[in-house]
PDB file of C-alpha atoms in Angstrom:
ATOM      1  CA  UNK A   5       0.000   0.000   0.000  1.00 81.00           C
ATOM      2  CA  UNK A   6       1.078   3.647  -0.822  1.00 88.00           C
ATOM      3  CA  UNK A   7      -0.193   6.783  -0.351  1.00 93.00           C
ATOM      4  CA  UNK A   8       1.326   9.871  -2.587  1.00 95.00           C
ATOM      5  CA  UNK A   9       1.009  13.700  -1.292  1.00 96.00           C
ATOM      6  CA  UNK A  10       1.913  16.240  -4.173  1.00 97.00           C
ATOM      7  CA  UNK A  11       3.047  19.555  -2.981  1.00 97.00           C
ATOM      8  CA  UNK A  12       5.165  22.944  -4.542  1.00 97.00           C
ATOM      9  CA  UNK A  13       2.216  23.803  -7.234  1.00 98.00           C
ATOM     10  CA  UNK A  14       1.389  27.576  -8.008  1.00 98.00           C
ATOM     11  CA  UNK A  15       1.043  30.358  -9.626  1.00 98.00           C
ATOM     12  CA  UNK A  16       4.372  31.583 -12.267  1.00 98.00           C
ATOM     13  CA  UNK A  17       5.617  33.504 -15.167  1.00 98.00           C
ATOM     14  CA  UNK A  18       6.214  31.883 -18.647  1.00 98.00           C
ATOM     15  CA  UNK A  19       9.662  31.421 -18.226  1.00 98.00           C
ATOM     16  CA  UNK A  20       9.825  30.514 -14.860  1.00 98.00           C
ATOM     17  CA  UNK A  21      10.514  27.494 -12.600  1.00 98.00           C
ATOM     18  CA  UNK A  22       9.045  25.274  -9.939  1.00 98.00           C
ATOM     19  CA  UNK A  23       9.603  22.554  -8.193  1.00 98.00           C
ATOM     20  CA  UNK A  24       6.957  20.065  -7.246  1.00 98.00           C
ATOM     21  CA  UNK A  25       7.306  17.459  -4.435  1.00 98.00           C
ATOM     22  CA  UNK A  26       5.747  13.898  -4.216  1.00 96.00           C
ATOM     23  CA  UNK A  27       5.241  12.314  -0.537  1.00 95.00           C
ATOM     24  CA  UNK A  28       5.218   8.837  -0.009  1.00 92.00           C
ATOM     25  CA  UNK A  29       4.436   6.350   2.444  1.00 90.00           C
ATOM     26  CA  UNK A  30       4.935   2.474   2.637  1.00 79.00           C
ATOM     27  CA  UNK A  31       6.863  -0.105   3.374  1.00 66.00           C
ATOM     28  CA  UNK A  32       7.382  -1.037  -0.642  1.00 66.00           C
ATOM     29  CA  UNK A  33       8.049   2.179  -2.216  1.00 70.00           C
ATOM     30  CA  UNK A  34      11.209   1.370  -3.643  1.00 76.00           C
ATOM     31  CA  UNK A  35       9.552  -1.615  -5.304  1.00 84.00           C
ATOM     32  CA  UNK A  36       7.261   1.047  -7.705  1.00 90.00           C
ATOM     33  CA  UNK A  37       7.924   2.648 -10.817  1.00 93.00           C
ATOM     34  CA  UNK A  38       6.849   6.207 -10.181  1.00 94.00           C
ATOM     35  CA  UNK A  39       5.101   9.013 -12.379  1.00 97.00           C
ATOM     36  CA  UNK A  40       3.751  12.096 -12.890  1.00 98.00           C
ATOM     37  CA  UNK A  41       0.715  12.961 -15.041  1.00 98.00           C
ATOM     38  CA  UNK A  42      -1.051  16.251 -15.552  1.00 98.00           C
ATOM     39  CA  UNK A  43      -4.508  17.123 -16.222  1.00 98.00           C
ATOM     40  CA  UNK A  44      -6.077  20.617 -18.382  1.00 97.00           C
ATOM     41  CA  UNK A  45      -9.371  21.606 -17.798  1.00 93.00           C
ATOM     42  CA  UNK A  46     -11.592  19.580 -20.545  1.00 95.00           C
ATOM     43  CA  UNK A  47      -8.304  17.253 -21.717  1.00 96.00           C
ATOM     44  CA  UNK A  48      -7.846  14.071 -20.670  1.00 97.00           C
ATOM     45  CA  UNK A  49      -4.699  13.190 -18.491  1.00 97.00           C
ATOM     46  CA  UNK A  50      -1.438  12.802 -20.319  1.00 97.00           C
ATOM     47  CA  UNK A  51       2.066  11.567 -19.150  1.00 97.00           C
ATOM     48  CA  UNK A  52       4.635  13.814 -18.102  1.00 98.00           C
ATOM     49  CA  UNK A  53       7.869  11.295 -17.010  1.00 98.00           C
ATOM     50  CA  UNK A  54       8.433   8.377 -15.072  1.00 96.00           C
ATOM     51  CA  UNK A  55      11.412   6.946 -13.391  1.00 94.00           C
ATOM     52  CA  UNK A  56      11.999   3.072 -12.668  1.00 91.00           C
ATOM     53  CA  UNK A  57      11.991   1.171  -9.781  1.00 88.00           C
ATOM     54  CA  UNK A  58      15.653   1.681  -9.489  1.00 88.00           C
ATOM     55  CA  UNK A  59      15.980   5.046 -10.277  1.00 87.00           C
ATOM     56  CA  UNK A  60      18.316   4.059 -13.482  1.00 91.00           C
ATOM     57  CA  UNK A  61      15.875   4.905 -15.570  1.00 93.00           C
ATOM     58  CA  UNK A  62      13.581   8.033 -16.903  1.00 96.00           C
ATOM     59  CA  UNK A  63      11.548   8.598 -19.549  1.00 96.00           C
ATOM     60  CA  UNK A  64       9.821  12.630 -20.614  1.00 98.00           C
ATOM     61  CA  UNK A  65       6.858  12.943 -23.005  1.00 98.00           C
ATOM     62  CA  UNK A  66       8.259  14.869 -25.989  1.00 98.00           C
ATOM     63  CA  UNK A  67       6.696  18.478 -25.132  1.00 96.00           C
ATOM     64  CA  UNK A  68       8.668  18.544 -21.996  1.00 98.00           C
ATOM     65  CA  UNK A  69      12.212  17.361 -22.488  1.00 97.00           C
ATOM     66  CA  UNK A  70      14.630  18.922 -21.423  1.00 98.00           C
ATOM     67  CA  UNK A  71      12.700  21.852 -19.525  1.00 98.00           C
ATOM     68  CA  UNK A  72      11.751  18.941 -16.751  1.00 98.00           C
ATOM     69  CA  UNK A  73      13.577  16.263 -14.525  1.00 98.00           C
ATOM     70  CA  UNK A  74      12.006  13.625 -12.645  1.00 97.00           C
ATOM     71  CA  UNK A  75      13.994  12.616  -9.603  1.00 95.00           C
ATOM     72  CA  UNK A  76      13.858  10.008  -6.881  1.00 91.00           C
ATOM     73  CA  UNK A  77      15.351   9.986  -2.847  1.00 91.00           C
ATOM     74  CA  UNK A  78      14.776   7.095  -1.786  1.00 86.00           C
ATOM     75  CA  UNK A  79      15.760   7.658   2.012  1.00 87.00           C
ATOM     76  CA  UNK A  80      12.988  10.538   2.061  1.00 89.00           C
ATOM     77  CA  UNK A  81      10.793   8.450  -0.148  1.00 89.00           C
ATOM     78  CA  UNK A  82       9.794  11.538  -1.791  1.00 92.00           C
ATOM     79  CA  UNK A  83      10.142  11.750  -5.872  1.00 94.00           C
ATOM     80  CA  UNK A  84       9.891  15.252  -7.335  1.00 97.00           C
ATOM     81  CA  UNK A  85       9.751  16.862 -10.860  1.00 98.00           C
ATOM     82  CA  UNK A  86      11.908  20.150 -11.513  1.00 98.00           C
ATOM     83  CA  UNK A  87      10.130  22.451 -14.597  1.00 98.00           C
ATOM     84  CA  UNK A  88      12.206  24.701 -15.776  1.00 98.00           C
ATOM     85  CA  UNK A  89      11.139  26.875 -18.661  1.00 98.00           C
ATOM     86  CA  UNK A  90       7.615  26.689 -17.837  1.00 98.00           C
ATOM     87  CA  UNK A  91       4.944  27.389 -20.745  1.00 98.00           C
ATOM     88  CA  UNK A  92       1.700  28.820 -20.613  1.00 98.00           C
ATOM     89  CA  UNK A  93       0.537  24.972 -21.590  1.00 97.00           C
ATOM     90  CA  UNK A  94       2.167  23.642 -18.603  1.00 98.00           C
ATOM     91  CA  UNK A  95      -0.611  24.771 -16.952  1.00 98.00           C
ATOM     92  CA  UNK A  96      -2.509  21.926 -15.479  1.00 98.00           C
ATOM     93  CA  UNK A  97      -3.180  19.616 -12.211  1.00 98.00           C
ATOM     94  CA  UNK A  98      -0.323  17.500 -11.602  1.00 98.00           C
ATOM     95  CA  UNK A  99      -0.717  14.220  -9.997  1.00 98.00           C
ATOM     96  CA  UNK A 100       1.906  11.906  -8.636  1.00 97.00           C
ATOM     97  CA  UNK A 101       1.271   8.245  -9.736  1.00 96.00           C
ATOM     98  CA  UNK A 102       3.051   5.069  -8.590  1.00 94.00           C
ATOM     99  CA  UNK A 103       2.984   1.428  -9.799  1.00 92.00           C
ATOM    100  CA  UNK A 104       4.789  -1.705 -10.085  1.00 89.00           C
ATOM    101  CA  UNK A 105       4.212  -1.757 -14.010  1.00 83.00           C
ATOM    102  CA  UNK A 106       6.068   1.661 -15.684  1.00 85.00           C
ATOM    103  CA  UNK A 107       3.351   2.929 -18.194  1.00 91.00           C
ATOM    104  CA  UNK A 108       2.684   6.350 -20.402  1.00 93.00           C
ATOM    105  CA  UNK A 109      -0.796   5.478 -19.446  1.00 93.00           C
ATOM    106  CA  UNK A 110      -2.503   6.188 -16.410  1.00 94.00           C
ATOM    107  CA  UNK A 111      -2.612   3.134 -15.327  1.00 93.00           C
ATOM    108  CA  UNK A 112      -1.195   3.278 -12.241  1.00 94.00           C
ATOM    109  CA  UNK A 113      -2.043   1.500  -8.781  1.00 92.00           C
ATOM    110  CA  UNK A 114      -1.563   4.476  -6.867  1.00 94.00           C
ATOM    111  CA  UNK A 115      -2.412   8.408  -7.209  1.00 96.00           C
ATOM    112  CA  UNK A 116      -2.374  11.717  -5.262  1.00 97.00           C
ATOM    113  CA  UNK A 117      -4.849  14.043  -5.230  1.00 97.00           C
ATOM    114  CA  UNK A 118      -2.661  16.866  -7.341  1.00 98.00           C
ATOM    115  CA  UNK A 119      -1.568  19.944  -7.895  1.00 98.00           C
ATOM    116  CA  UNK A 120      -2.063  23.048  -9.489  1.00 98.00           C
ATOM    117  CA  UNK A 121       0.344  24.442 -11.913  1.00 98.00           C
ATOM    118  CA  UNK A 122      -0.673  27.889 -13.225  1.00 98.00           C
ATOM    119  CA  UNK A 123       1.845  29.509 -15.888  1.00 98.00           C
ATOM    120  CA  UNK A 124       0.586  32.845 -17.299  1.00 98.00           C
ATOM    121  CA  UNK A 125       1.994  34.691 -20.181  1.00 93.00           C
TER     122      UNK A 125
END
């Protein structure tokens, strides 16, 4: 069992950088695969990045490469996503997602409640 806690949304400048924060508790977390996803207003929930079990591994949809990094501490058992360069369509919920099969779909076992990235231009 795992329960995820996002944290670090707001309120930014095109151009500008946050950092948001992913919680976790239980006993297997370093077993799961872990994700974030983001959610617009009428669009359906697309993948942002994942990183594996191990933390050897991470994987950005196209639209946000090299702007964000997915990262994993495993003695915290937080994960967190740096954006950098942020983009008026950044804007969205962001949910933390974790589950033992890594997936661009939202198929995870486990999800926060989100949130909210605003970027205005």
């Amino acid at each position: 069992q795992v329960q995820l806690v996002e944290s670090g949304g707001g309120l930014v400048q095109a151009g500008g950088s946050l950092r948001l924060s992913c919680a976790a508790s239980g006993r297997t977390f370093g077993s799961f695969a872990m994700a974030w996803f983001r959610q617009a207003p009428g669009k359906e929930r697309e993948f942002v990045a994942i990183e594996s079990w191990d933390g050897l591994n991470t994987y950005y949809a196209d639209d946000v490469k090299g702007r964000f990094t997915i990262s994993r501490d495993f003695i915290k058992n937080t994960v967190s996503l740096q954006m950098n360069n942020l983009k008026p369509e950044d804007t969205a919920v962001y949910y933390c997602a974790a589950g033992l099969s890594p997936t661009r779909s939202p198929h995870y076992d486990y999800w926060g409640r989100g949130t909210q990235v605003t970027v205005s231009s």
